[in-house]
Coordinates of C-alpha atoms in Angstrom, one line a residue:
X28 CA -24.0 -42.8 24.6
X29 CA -25.1 -39.5 26.1
X30 CA -25.9 -41.3 29.4
X31 CA -22.4 -42.8 29.6
X32 CA -20.8 -39.4 29.0
X33 CA -22.9 -37.8 31.8
X34 CA -21.9 -40.6 34.2
X35 CA -18.2 -40.1 33.4
X36 CA -18.5 -36.4 34.1
X37 CA -20.3 -37.0 37.4
X38 CA -17.5 -39.5 38.5
X39 CA -14.9 -36.9 37.6
X40 CA -16.6 -34.3 39.7
X41 CA -16.8 -36.7 42.6
X42 CA -13.1 -37.5 42.4
X43 CA -12.2 -33.8 42.4
X44 CA -9.5 -33.1 45.0
X45 CA -10.0 -30.3 47.5
X46 CA -6.3 -29.5 47.4
X47 CA -6.5 -28.6 43.7
X48 CA -8.5 -25.5 44.6
X49 CA -6.5 -22.3 44.8
X50 CA -7.2 -18.7 45.7
X51 CA -7.0 -16.2 42.8
X52 CA -3.7 -14.3 42.7
X53 CA -5.5 -10.9 42.9
X54 CA -7.6 -11.9 46.0
X55 CA -7.4 -9.2 48.8
X56 CA -6.4 -11.9 51.3
X57 CA -2.8 -11.7 49.9
X58 CA -2.7 -8.0 50.4
X59 CA -3.9 -8.4 54.0
X60 CA -1.1 -11.0 54.6
X61 CA 1.4 -8.6 53.1
X62 CA 0.3 -5.8 55.4
X63 CA 0.1 -7.9 58.6
X64 CA 3.6 -9.3 58.1
X65 CA 5.0 -5.8 58.8
X66 CA 2.9 -4.8 61.7
X67 CA 4.0 -5.0 65.3
X68 CA 1.4 -6.8 67.4
X69 CA 3.2 -6.4 70.8
X70 CA 0.3 -4.2 72.1
X71 CA -2.2 -6.9 71.3
X72 CA -0.1 -9.8 72.6
X73 CA 0.4 -7.8 75.9
X74 CA -3.3 -8.2 76.6
X75 CA -2.8 -12.0 76.9
X76 CA -1.4 -13.9 79.9
X77 CA 1.2 -16.7 79.7
X78 CA -0.7 -18.8 82.2
X79 CA -3.5 -21.2 81.5
X80 CA -4.4 -23.0 78.3
X81 CA -3.3 -21.6 75.0
X82 CA -6.3 -20.3 73.0
X83 CA -6.6 -19.2 69.4
X84 CA -3.8 -17.1 68.1
X85 CA -4.9 -13.4 68.6
X86 CA -3.1 -12.3 65.4
X87 CA -5.1 -15.0 63.5
X88 CA -8.4 -13.7 65.0
X89 CA -7.4 -10.1 64.0
X90 CA -6.6 -11.2 60.5
X91 CA -9.9 -13.1 60.1
X92 CA -12.1 -10.2 61.5
X93 CA -10.2 -7.7 59.3
X94 CA -10.6 -9.8 56.2
X95 CA -14.3 -10.2 57.0
X96 CA -14.7 -6.4 57.3
X97 CA -12.8 -6.0 54.0
X98 CA -15.6 -8.1 52.4
X99 CA -18.3 -6.1 54.3
X100 CA -19.1 -8.9 56.9
X101 CA -19.5 -7.7 60.5
X102 CA -21.7 -10.5 62.0
X103 CA -19.7 -12.9 64.2
X104 CA -22.1 -15.8 63.3
X105 CA -21.4 -15.1 59.7
X106 CA -17.6 -15.0 60.3
X107 CA -17.8 -18.4 62.1
X108 CA -19.7 -19.9 59.2
X109 CA -17.1 -18.5 56.6
X110 CA -14.3 -20.0 58.6
X111 CA -15.8 -23.4 57.8
X112 CA -16.8 -22.9 54.2
X113 CA -14.8 -20.1 52.6
X114 CA -11.4 -21.0 51.2
X115 CA -9.8 -17.7 52.0
X116 CA -10.9 -17.8 55.6
X117 CA -9.8 -21.5 55.9
X118 CA -6.4 -20.3 54.5
X119 CA -6.1 -17.6 57.2
X120 CA -7.1 -19.9 60.0
X121 CA -4.9 -22.8 58.7
X122 CA -7.9 -25.1 59.1
X123 CA -8.9 -24.1 62.6
X124 CA -12.5 -23.4 63.3
X125 CA -12.9 -20.7 66.0
X126 CA -16.3 -20.5 67.5
X127 CA -18.3 -17.4 68.3
X128 CA -17.2 -17.3 72.0
X129 CA -13.6 -17.0 70.9
X130 CA -14.4 -13.9 68.8
X131 CA -16.6 -12.3 71.5
X132 CA -13.9 -12.9 74.2
X133 CA -11.3 -11.5 71.9
X134 CA -13.3 -8.4 70.9
X135 CA -14.8 -7.7 74.3
X136 CA -11.9 -8.5 76.8
X137 CA -8.6 -8.6 74.9
X138 CA -8.9 -6.0 72.2
X139 CA -8.8 -2.3 73.1
X140 CA -9.3 0.9 71.2
X141 CA -5.7 1.9 71.8
X142 CA -4.4 -1.3 70.2
X143 CA -6.6 -0.8 67.2
X144 CA -5.4 2.8 66.8
X145 CA -1.8 1.8 67.0
X146 CA -2.2 -0.9 64.4
X147 CA -4.0 1.6 62.1
X148 CA -1.3 4.2 62.6
X149 CA 1.4 1.7 61.8
X150 CA -0.4 1.0 58.5
X151 CA -0.7 4.8 57.9
X152 CA 3.1 5.2 58.3
X153 CA 3.5 2.5 55.7
X154 CA 1.2 4.4 53.3
X155 CA 3.2 7.6 54.0
X156 CA 6.4 5.8 53.0
X157 CA 4.8 4.5 49.8
X158 CA 3.6 8.1 49.0
X159 CA -0.1 7.3 49.1
X160 CA -0.7 9.8 51.9
X161 CA 1.3 12.7 53.5
X162 CA -0.4 13.0 56.9
X163 CA -0.1 16.8 56.4
X164 CA -3.8 17.5 55.6
X165 CA -7.1 16.0 56.9
X166 CA -10.6 16.0 55.4
X167 CA -13.1 15.6 58.3
X168 CA -16.8 14.8 58.3
X169 CA -19.3 13.0 60.5
X170 CA -22.5 11.1 60.4
X171 CA -25.0 9.6 62.8
X172 CA -25.3 5.8 63.1
X173 CA -28.1 4.2 65.1
X174 CA -27.1 2.6 68.4
X175 CA -28.0 -1.0 69.4
X176 CA -30.7 0.3 71.8
X177 CA -34.4 0.2 72.0
X178 CA -35.9 3.3 70.3
X179 CA -38.5 3.8 73.0
X180 CA -36.3 3.6 76.2
X181 CA -35.5 7.3 76.3
X182 CA -34.8 9.6 79.3
X183 CA -35.2 13.3 78.6
X184 CA -33.7 16.1 80.6
X185 CA -36.9 18.2 80.2
X186 CA -39.1 15.4 81.6
X187 CA -36.7 14.9 84.5
X188 CA -36.8 18.6 85.3
X189 CA -40.6 18.6 85.2
X190 CA -41.0 15.6 87.5
X191 CA -38.2 16.9 89.8
X192 CA -40.1 20.2 90.2
X193 CA -43.2 18.3 91.3
X194 CA -41.1 16.1 93.7
X195 CA -39.5 19.1 95.3
X196 CA -43.0 20.6 96.0
X197 CA -43.9 17.3 97.7
X198 CA -40.7 17.2 99.7
X199 CA -41.2 20.9 100.7
X200 CA -44.7 20.0 102.0
X201 CA -43.2 17.0 104.0
X202 CA -40.7 19.3 105.6
X203 CA -43.5 21.6 106.7
X204 CA -45.4 18.5 108.0
X205 CA -42.3 17.3 109.8
X206 CA -41.8 20.6 111.6
X207 CA -45.4 20.8 112.5
X208 CA -45.3 17.3 113.9
X209 CA -42.3 18.2 116.1
X210 CA -44.0 21.4 117.3
X211 CA -47.4 19.9 118.1
X212 CA -46.0 17.0 120.1
X213 CA -43.1 18.9 121.7
X214 CA -40.5 16.6 120.3
X215 CA -38.2 19.4 119.2
X216 CA -37.0 20.5 122.7
X217 CA -37.2 17.0 124.1
X218 CA -34.9 15.4 121.6
X219 CA -32.9 18.6 120.8
X220 CA -34.2 18.8 117.3
X221 CA -34.6 22.2 115.5
X222 CA -36.7 23.1 112.5
X223 CA -35.6 21.4 109.3
X224 CA -34.9 23.6 106.2
X225 CA -35.5 22.5 102.7
X226 CA -32.4 22.2 100.5
X227 CA -32.0 24.5 97.5
X228 CA -31.3 23.4 93.9
X229 CA -29.7 26.0 91.6
X230 CA -31.5 26.6 88.4
X231 CA -34.9 25.3 89.7
X232 CA -36.5 28.7 89.4
X233 CA -35.8 28.8 85.6
X234 CA -37.3 25.3 85.4
X235 CA -40.5 26.4 87.2
X236 CA -40.7 29.5 84.9
X237 CA -40.6 27.3 81.8
X238 CA -43.2 25.0 83.3
X239 CA -45.6 27.9 83.9
X240 CA -45.0 29.2 80.4
X241 CA -45.7 25.8 78.8
X242 CA -49.0 25.5 80.8
X243 CA -50.1 28.8 79.2
X244 CA -49.0 27.6 75.8
X245 CA -51.0 24.4 76.2
X246 CA -54.2 26.5 76.7
X247 CA -53.5 28.5 73.6
X248 CA -52.4 25.4 71.6
X249 CA -48.9 26.7 71.0
X250 CA -45.8 24.6 70.7
X251 CA -44.0 23.9 74.0
X252 CA -40.6 25.5 74.6
X253 CA -37.7 23.2 75.7
X254 CA -37.1 22.7 79.4
X255 CA -33.4 21.7 79.2
X256 CA -32.0 23.9 82.0
X257 CA -28.8 22.4 83.5
X258 CA -29.5 21.9 87.3
X259 CA -26.8 21.9 89.9
X260 CA -27.7 18.8 91.8
X261 CA -24.7 18.6 94.2
X262 CA -27.0 19.9 97.0
X263 CA -29.9 17.7 95.9
X264 CA -28.9 15.0 98.4
X265 CA -31.2 12.2 99.6
X266 CA -29.0 12.2 102.7
X267 CA -30.9 15.3 103.9
X268 CA -34.1 13.3 103.9
X269 CA -32.4 10.4 105.5
X270 CA -31.5 12.7 108.5
X271 CA -35.2 13.4 109.0
X272 CA -35.9 9.6 108.9
X273 CA -33.3 8.9 111.5
X274 CA -34.8 11.6 113.7
X275 CA -38.2 10.0 113.4
X276 CA -36.8 6.6 114.3
X277 CA -35.1 8.1 117.3
X278 CA -38.4 9.7 118.4
X279 CA -40.3 6.4 117.9
X280 CA -37.8 4.5 120.0
X281 CA -37.8 7.1 122.7
X282 CA -41.6 7.2 122.8
X283 CA -42.1 3.4 122.5
X284 CA -44.0 3.7 119.2
X285 CA -43.7 0.6 117.2
X286 CA -43.9 0.5 113.4
X287 CA -46.5 -2.0 112.1
X288 CA -47.2 -3.7 108.7
X289 CA -49.9 -5.9 107.2
X290 CA -53.6 -5.7 106.6
X291 CA -56.0 -4.4 109.2
X292 CA -53.3 -2.6 111.3
X293 CA -53.4 1.1 111.8
X294 CA -50.1 2.9 111.2
X295 CA -49.1 5.6 113.6
X296 CA -48.7 9.1 112.3
X297 CA -44.9 9.0 112.7
X298 CA -44.7 5.9 110.6
X299 CA -46.7 7.4 107.8
X300 CA -44.4 10.5 107.8
X301 CA -41.4 8.2 107.8
X302 CA -42.6 6.1 104.8
X303 CA -43.6 9.3 102.8
X304 CA -40.0 10.6 103.3
X305 CA -38.6 7.3 102.3
X306 CA -40.5 7.2 99.1
X307 CA -39.5 10.8 98.2
X308 CA -35.8 10.0 99.0
X309 CA -35.9 6.9 96.7
X310 CA -37.4 9.0 93.9
X311 CA -34.8 11.8 94.5
X312 CA -32.0 9.3 94.4
X313 CA -33.3 7.9 91.1
X314 CA -33.5 11.4 89.5
X315 CA -30.0 12.2 90.8
X316 CA -28.7 9.0 89.2
X317 CA -30.3 9.9 85.9
X318 CA -28.8 13.4 85.9
X319 CA -25.3 11.9 86.6
X320 CA -25.6 9.4 83.7
X321 CA -26.7 12.2 81.4
X322 CA -24.0 14.7 82.5
X323 CA -24.1 18.4 81.5
X324 CA -23.4 17.8 77.8
X325 CA -26.4 15.8 76.8
X326 CA -30.2 16.2 77.1
X327 CA -31.1 12.6 76.7
X328 CA -29.9 9.0 76.9
X329 CA -31.2 5.5 76.3
X330 CA -31.9 3.0 79.2
X331 CA -30.6 0.1 77.1
X332 CA -27.3 1.9 76.1
X333 CA -26.6 4.6 78.6
X334 CA -23.9 6.3 76.4
X335 CA -26.2 6.6 73.4
X336 CA -27.9 10.0 72.8
X337 CA -31.2 10.5 71.0
X338 CA -30.6 12.3 67.7
X339 CA -32.5 13.2 64.6
X340 CA -31.6 10.8 61.8
X341 CA -31.9 11.1 58.1
X342 CA -33.5 7.7 58.0
X343 CA -37.0 8.3 59.4
X344 CA -39.1 5.2 59.1
X345 CA -42.1 6.8 60.9
X346 CA -41.9 10.0 58.7
X347 CA -42.6 12.1 61.8
X348 CA -39.1 13.5 62.7
X349 CA -38.6 10.8 65.3
X350 CA -35.4 10.8 67.4
X351 CA -33.4 7.6 67.7
X352 CA -30.6 6.5 70.0
X353 CA -27.4 7.0 68.0
X354 CA -23.7 7.8 68.0
X355 CA -21.9 10.6 66.1
X356 CA -19.2 8.9 64.0
X357 CA -16.3 11.1 62.9
X358 CA -13.7 10.2 60.3
X359 CA -10.6 12.1 59.2
X360 CA -9.6 11.1 55.6
X361 CA -6.7 11.6 53.3
X362 CA -6.6 10.1 49.8
X363 CA -9.5 7.8 50.5
X364 CA -7.9 6.3 53.6
X365 CA -9.5 6.7 57.1
X366 CA -6.6 8.1 59.2
X367 CA -8.7 8.6 62.3
X368 CA -12.0 7.5 63.7
X369 CA -13.8 9.1 66.6
X370 CA -17.1 8.2 68.3
X371 CA -19.0 10.9 70.2
X372 CA -22.5 11.0 71.8
X373 CA -22.7 14.7 71.1
X374 CA -25.5 15.6 68.6
X375 CA -23.4 18.3 66.9
X376 CA -19.9 18.4 65.4
X377 CA -18.6 21.4 67.2
X378 CA -16.9 19.5 70.0
X379 CA -15.5 16.6 67.9
X380 CA -12.8 18.5 65.9
X381 CA -10.3 19.1 68.6
X382 CA -10.2 15.5 69.9
X383 CA -9.5 14.2 66.4
X384 CA -6.7 16.7 65.8
X385 CA -5.2 15.8 69.2
X386 CA -5.2 12.2 68.2
X387 CA -3.3 13.1 65.0
X388 CA -0.8 15.2 67.0
X389 CA -0.2 12.4 69.5
X390 CA 0.3 9.8 66.8
X391 CA 2.2 11.7 64.1
X392 CA 3.6 14.8 65.8
X393 CA 3.2 18.4 64.5
X394 CA 3.2 17.7 60.8
X395 CA -0.4 18.6 60.2
X396 CA -0.7 21.7 57.9
X397 CA -4.3 22.0 56.8
X398 CA -7.8 20.9 57.9
X399 CA -10.9 20.9 55.6
X400 CA -14.4 20.5 57.1
X401 CA -17.9 21.7 56.6
X402 CA -19.8 24.5 58.5
X403 CA -20.7 22.1 61.3
X404 CA -17.2 22.5 62.7
X405 CA -17.1 26.3 62.5
X406 CA -16.8 27.7 66.1
X407 CA -14.5 30.1 67.8
X408 CA -12.9 27.4 69.9
X409 CA -12.1 25.2 66.9
X410 CA -10.7 28.0 64.7
X411 CA -8.7 29.4 67.6
X412 CA -7.2 25.9 68.2
X413 CA -6.1 25.7 64.5
X414 CA -4.7 29.2 64.7
X415 CA -2.6 28.5 67.8
X416 CA -1.3 25.3 66.4
X417 CA -0.4 26.9 63.0
X418 CA -2.9 24.7 61.0
X419 CA -4.5 26.3 58.0
X420 CA -8.3 26.3 58.3
X421 CA -10.5 25.4 55.3
X422 CA -13.7 25.3 57.3
X423 CA -16.8 26.6 55.7
X424 CA -18.7 29.3 57.6
X425 CA -22.3 28.9 58.7
X426 CA -23.3 32.0 56.8
X427 CA -21.4 31.0 53.6
X428 CA -24.5 31.0 51.5
X429 CA -26.1 34.0 53.2
X430 CA -23.0 36.1 52.4
X431 CA -23.9 35.8 48.7
X432 CA -27.3 37.5 49.1
X433 CA -28.1 41.1 48.6
X434 CA -29.9 41.3 51.9
X435 CA -26.6 40.5 53.7
X436 CA -24.7 43.1 51.9
X437 CA -27.3 45.8 52.4
X438 CA -28.1 45.2 56.0
X439 CA -27.2 48.6 57.5
X440 CA -27.5 47.4 61.1
X441 CA -24.5 45.1 60.8
X442 CA -21.0 46.3 61.7
X443 CA -19.5 44.9 58.5
X444 CA -21.6 47.2 56.4
X445 CA -20.5 50.3 58.4
X446 CA -17.4 52.4 57.9
X447 CA -14.5 51.5 60.2
X448 CA -12.5 54.5 61.4
X449 CA -9.5 55.2 63.7
X450 CA -8.8 58.6 65.4
X451 CA -6.1 59.0 68.0
X452 CA -5.8 55.3 68.5
X453 CA -9.5 55.0 69.1
X454 CA -11.5 52.6 67.0
X455 CA -15.1 53.3 66.1
X456 CA -17.7 52.7 63.5
X457 CA -19.8 55.2 61.4
X458 CA -23.3 54.1 60.7
X459 CA -25.5 54.6 57.5
X460 CA -26.7 58.0 58.9
X461 CA -23.1 59.2 59.5
X462 CA -23.2 58.9 63.3
X463 CA -20.3 57.5 65.3
X464 CA -20.5 54.3 67.4
X465 CA -17.7 54.4 70.0
X466 CA -16.4 51.7 72.3
X467 CA -18.4 51.5 75.5
X468 CA -17.0 48.4 77.4
X469 CA -15.5 45.0 77.1
X470 CA -17.4 41.9 78.2
X471 CA -15.9 38.4 78.8
X472 CA -17.1 35.0 79.9
X473 CA -15.7 31.6 80.3
X474 CA -17.0 29.1 77.7
X475 CA -15.8 25.5 77.1
X476 CA -12.4 26.0 78.6
X477 CA -11.5 29.3 77.0
X478 CA -12.4 33.0 77.5
X479 CA -14.7 34.7 75.0
X480 CA -14.2 38.4 74.8
X481 CA -16.9 40.8 73.3
X482 CA -16.4 44.5 72.5
X483 CA -19.5 46.7 72.9
X484 CA -20.0 49.7 70.7
X485 CA -22.8 52.2 70.9
X486 CA -24.2 55.5 69.5
X487 CA -24.7 58.2 72.1
X488 CA -27.8 59.6 70.4
X489 CA -29.9 58.1 67.6
X490 CA -32.8 60.6 67.9
X491 CA -34.1 61.9 64.6
X492 CA -32.5 59.1 62.6
X493 CA -34.7 57.9 59.7
X494 CA -33.1 54.4 59.6
X495 CA -33.7 53.3 63.2
X496 CA -36.3 50.7 62.2
X497 CA -33.7 49.0 59.8
X498 CA -30.7 49.6 61.9
X499 CA -31.8 48.7 65.5
X500 CA -32.9 45.1 66.0
X501 CA -36.6 44.7 66.9
X502 CA -37.0 48.5 67.2
X503 CA -40.5 49.6 68.4
X504 CA -41.1 53.3 68.1
X505 CA -44.1 53.2 70.4
X506 CA -42.5 51.3 73.3
X507 CA -38.8 52.5 73.1
X508 CA -38.7 55.7 71.0
X509 CA -35.4 56.8 72.7
X510 CA -33.6 53.6 72.2
X511 CA -30.0 54.0 70.8
X512 CA -28.0 51.6 68.6
X513 CA -25.8 49.2 70.6
X514 CA -23.8 46.3 69.0
X515 CA -21.6 43.6 70.3
X516 CA -18.6 42.4 68.3
X517 CA -16.3 39.4 69.1
X518 CA -13.3 40.8 67.2
X519 CA -11.1 37.7 67.6
X520 CA -13.9 35.4 66.3
X521 CA -14.6 37.7 63.3
X522 CA -10.9 37.8 62.4
X523 CA -10.7 34.0 62.5
X524 CA -13.9 33.7 60.4
X525 CA -12.6 36.0 57.8
X526 CA -9.3 34.2 57.5
X527 CA -11.1 30.8 57.1
X528 CA -13.5 32.3 54.6
X529 CA -10.6 33.7 52.5
X530 CA -9.0 30.3 52.5
X531 CA -12.0 28.5 51.2
X532 CA -12.6 31.0 48.5
X533 CA -9.1 30.6 47.0
X534 CA -8.4 28.0 44.3
X535 CA -6.7 25.7 46.8
X536 CA -9.8 26.0 49.1
X537 CA -12.2 25.2 46.2
X538 CA -10.2 22.1 45.4
X539 CA -10.0 21.0 49.0
X540 CA -13.8 21.3 49.4
X541 CA -14.2 19.2 46.3
X542 CA -11.9 16.5 47.7
X543 CA -13.6 16.6 51.1
X544 CA -17.1 16.1 49.7
X545 CA -16.0 13.3 47.4
X546 CA -13.9 11.4 49.9
X547 CA -15.6 11.8 53.3
X548 CA -19.2 11.8 52.1
X549 CA -18.2 9.0 49.6
X550 CA -17.1 6.9 52.5
X551 CA -20.4 7.4 54.4
X552 CA -22.4 6.8 51.2
X553 CA -20.5 3.5 50.7
X554 CA -20.9 2.6 54.4
X555 CA -24.6 3.2 54.7
X556 CA -26.0 2.5 51.3
X557 CA -23.7 -0.1 49.7
X558 CA -22.7 -2.0 52.8
X559 CA -25.8 -1.3 54.9
X560 CA -23.9 -0.2 58.0
X561 CA -26.8 1.7 59.6
X562 CA -26.8 0.2 63.1
X563 CA -24.1 -0.9 65.5
X564 CA -24.1 -4.5 66.8
X565 CA -22.6 -3.6 70.2
X566 CA -23.5 -1.3 73.1
X567 CA -21.4 1.3 75.0
X568 CA -19.1 3.9 73.5
X569 CA -16.0 1.8 73.9
X570 CA -17.3 -1.3 72.1
X571 CA -18.9 0.8 69.4
X572 CA -15.6 2.4 68.7
X573 CA -13.9 -1.0 68.4
X574 CA -16.6 -2.2 66.0
X575 CA -16.2 0.9 63.8
X576 CA -12.4 0.9 63.8
X577 CA -12.2 -2.8 62.9
X578 CA -14.5 -1.9 60.0
X579 CA -12.4 1.2 59.1
X580 CA -9.2 -0.8 59.1
X581 CA -10.8 -3.4 56.8
X582 CA -11.8 -0.6 54.4
X583 CA -8.3 0.9 54.5
X584 CA -6.6 -2.3 53.5
X585 CA -9.2 -2.9 50.8
X586 CA -8.5 0.6 49.4
X587 CA -4.8 -0.2 49.6
X588 CA -5.4 -3.4 47.6
X589 CA -7.3 -1.4 44.9
X590 CA -4.5 1.1 44.7
X591 CA -1.7 -1.5 44.2
X592 CA -3.9 -3.2 41.6
X593 CA -4.5 0.2 39.8
X594 CA -8.2 -0.1 40.3
X595 CA -8.3 3.5 41.8
X596 CA -6.0 6.5 41.6
X597 CA -5.4 9.5 43.7
X598 CA -8.1 12.2 43.2
X599 CA -6.4 15.4 42.0
X600 CA -9.7 17.4 41.5
X601 CA -11.2 19.2 38.7
X602 CA -9.8 22.7 38.8
X603 CA -12.3 24.1 36.3
X604 CA -15.3 22.9 38.5
X605 CA -16.9 25.3 40.9
X606 CA -17.9 24.4 44.5
X607 CA -20.7 26.0 46.5

C-alpha cells in the first residue's frame, strides 16, 4: 500500500505544470518593474542604430542586470545562467535567453556613465516626490576597492626618477663623446655642425639630491626617503637625440662609411655611437610615456590597468602593508539611498568632494543645503567651495581629537593660545611672556586652482624670554640663541575651520555625524562584507564606474522595495547618544 502511494505521488510531481508556478507577490522584481515603467530610456535608446539586425531589447538587458545587482549578482556568466533557470529572470526576459556576448556588448559599447547617472537621477526625483529624500543634504564617504589588475605590475614615480637620473648621465656622456668625435675628425666645420648641448629637465637636481641622501641612509641602515619629485619633462624630448642620429647618418653618407650587421663584422665608430644614441632615445621615450600615463597627480600606476593607482588597503593578505592597485570609490547618501557615485584614482579624499557636489548641482540645481563628511575631506579648497556656494559644512577637522587634549590647550607657541589684540586698526598677538607679535608680511601662492594667502607675524625681540624652548619650534639655544618667534597664519583657512567645527559640535551636527557613520559606512560594510564586493571585474576608470553604478542602482531599488514593504524606516537618530 505504501509503495502505491509513493508511486502516485511521483506521478503527480511528474505531471506538475510549469505554468502553475508563480512569483511571490512581495518579490523585488515587481518593484523593479514599477520603477522602470516610469523611467525615460531615450538616452539609452539613442546609443542604438536603426540599421542592421534587431538585437535584444536594451531596456530588457538593463532590467535583467539591475535585478541581478539587486540580488547581489555581478558576474555575467551567472546572469546568463539565471536567465535560463530562475523564474523571475525568465519573467523579465519573456523567455529569451541572452548570451554573455549580448551583455558584454551592451555594457561595453552601448551603455555610458552619463546614461546611468540620468536613470539614477530620474529615480531620485521620484523618491523626492514620495518624500523619501529631500536632495537638500548629502552624507559623503569613500572606500578603496581593488582593481582588476595584477598586484605586481607596478610602476613607481620614485623608480622612474632614479633610472631617469642614470639615463641622463649616460646621455650626457654620449653628448661629450659626440662632440669629441666631431672635433677629432674635423666633421664639425666640414658639415656645418656645432657642439651639441645636453637638454635640461626641471626638478632633476632635487631628484639627484634625494638619491645621494638615500645612498647615505643605506650605509647607515636607515629607512629611505621618498623620491616623488614632479619632473617637468616637456624638454625631455627624444627628438634632440634623433637630431644627433641624423647628423651621424649624414656624416656616414658623406664619408662613404657603411653600417654593418651580423657576426664577425667590425662596426665603425660612428655606427657604435649611433646605436648607443638610439638605445638611449628608446629608453627616454619609454620613461616619457610612463610619466605621461601617471600624470602629476599620481605616484604609481599598474601596467595591466593604467588608470588604477597603488593604494594601501585594509585587507592585507600578506600582513606586510602591501600596496595594491585600486580605485577610490565615493558615495553621496541620503536616507540610505546612493544619490551619487564617483570613481577616482586619487589615494586621498581631498580632491573628490567638489566633483561630487558639482554633479549634484548639475543634476538638481542649487537646492543642496548641507554636507556631512569625515576629516578626510577637510581642506581649505573644499571648505571655501562650500562657503561660496552657501552650503553648510559639517566636516570633521583633522585635529578634532587633538583639540580635546590638555597639551593642545596649553601649547603657548600656537596663535590660538595667545591674546589677540587690535590697536589703531592694527591686528597683533600677545605671547605668554607679554611680548607683541606684529604683522610682518603677506605671502601667497597658487595651489590647486585657488590662491592661498598666509599672514606672517613675528616678535621683534625674544631675548631674555624664559619660554623660548616651549614657544619657538625646534629652538636650539646653542645654534640659534638670537632666534625670534615667527608664525604663519592662514586666516581664511582658520575661519573656515572654526565655522565647520562649531557646526559639528552643535546638536544638529552630532545627529548628522551619527547618520553619516550609520548610512555611508553601513553601505560599505554591506558591500564588502555581506556581498563580498572587494574587487572590480572590469578595467579602466570608465568601465569601473559603470560597474559600480549598476550595482548602486540595484541597491537603491532594493532599498526602495524594503521601504514600501515597511522592512526599514527612515533613521531619525538617537539624540541622547554622543558622537566622537
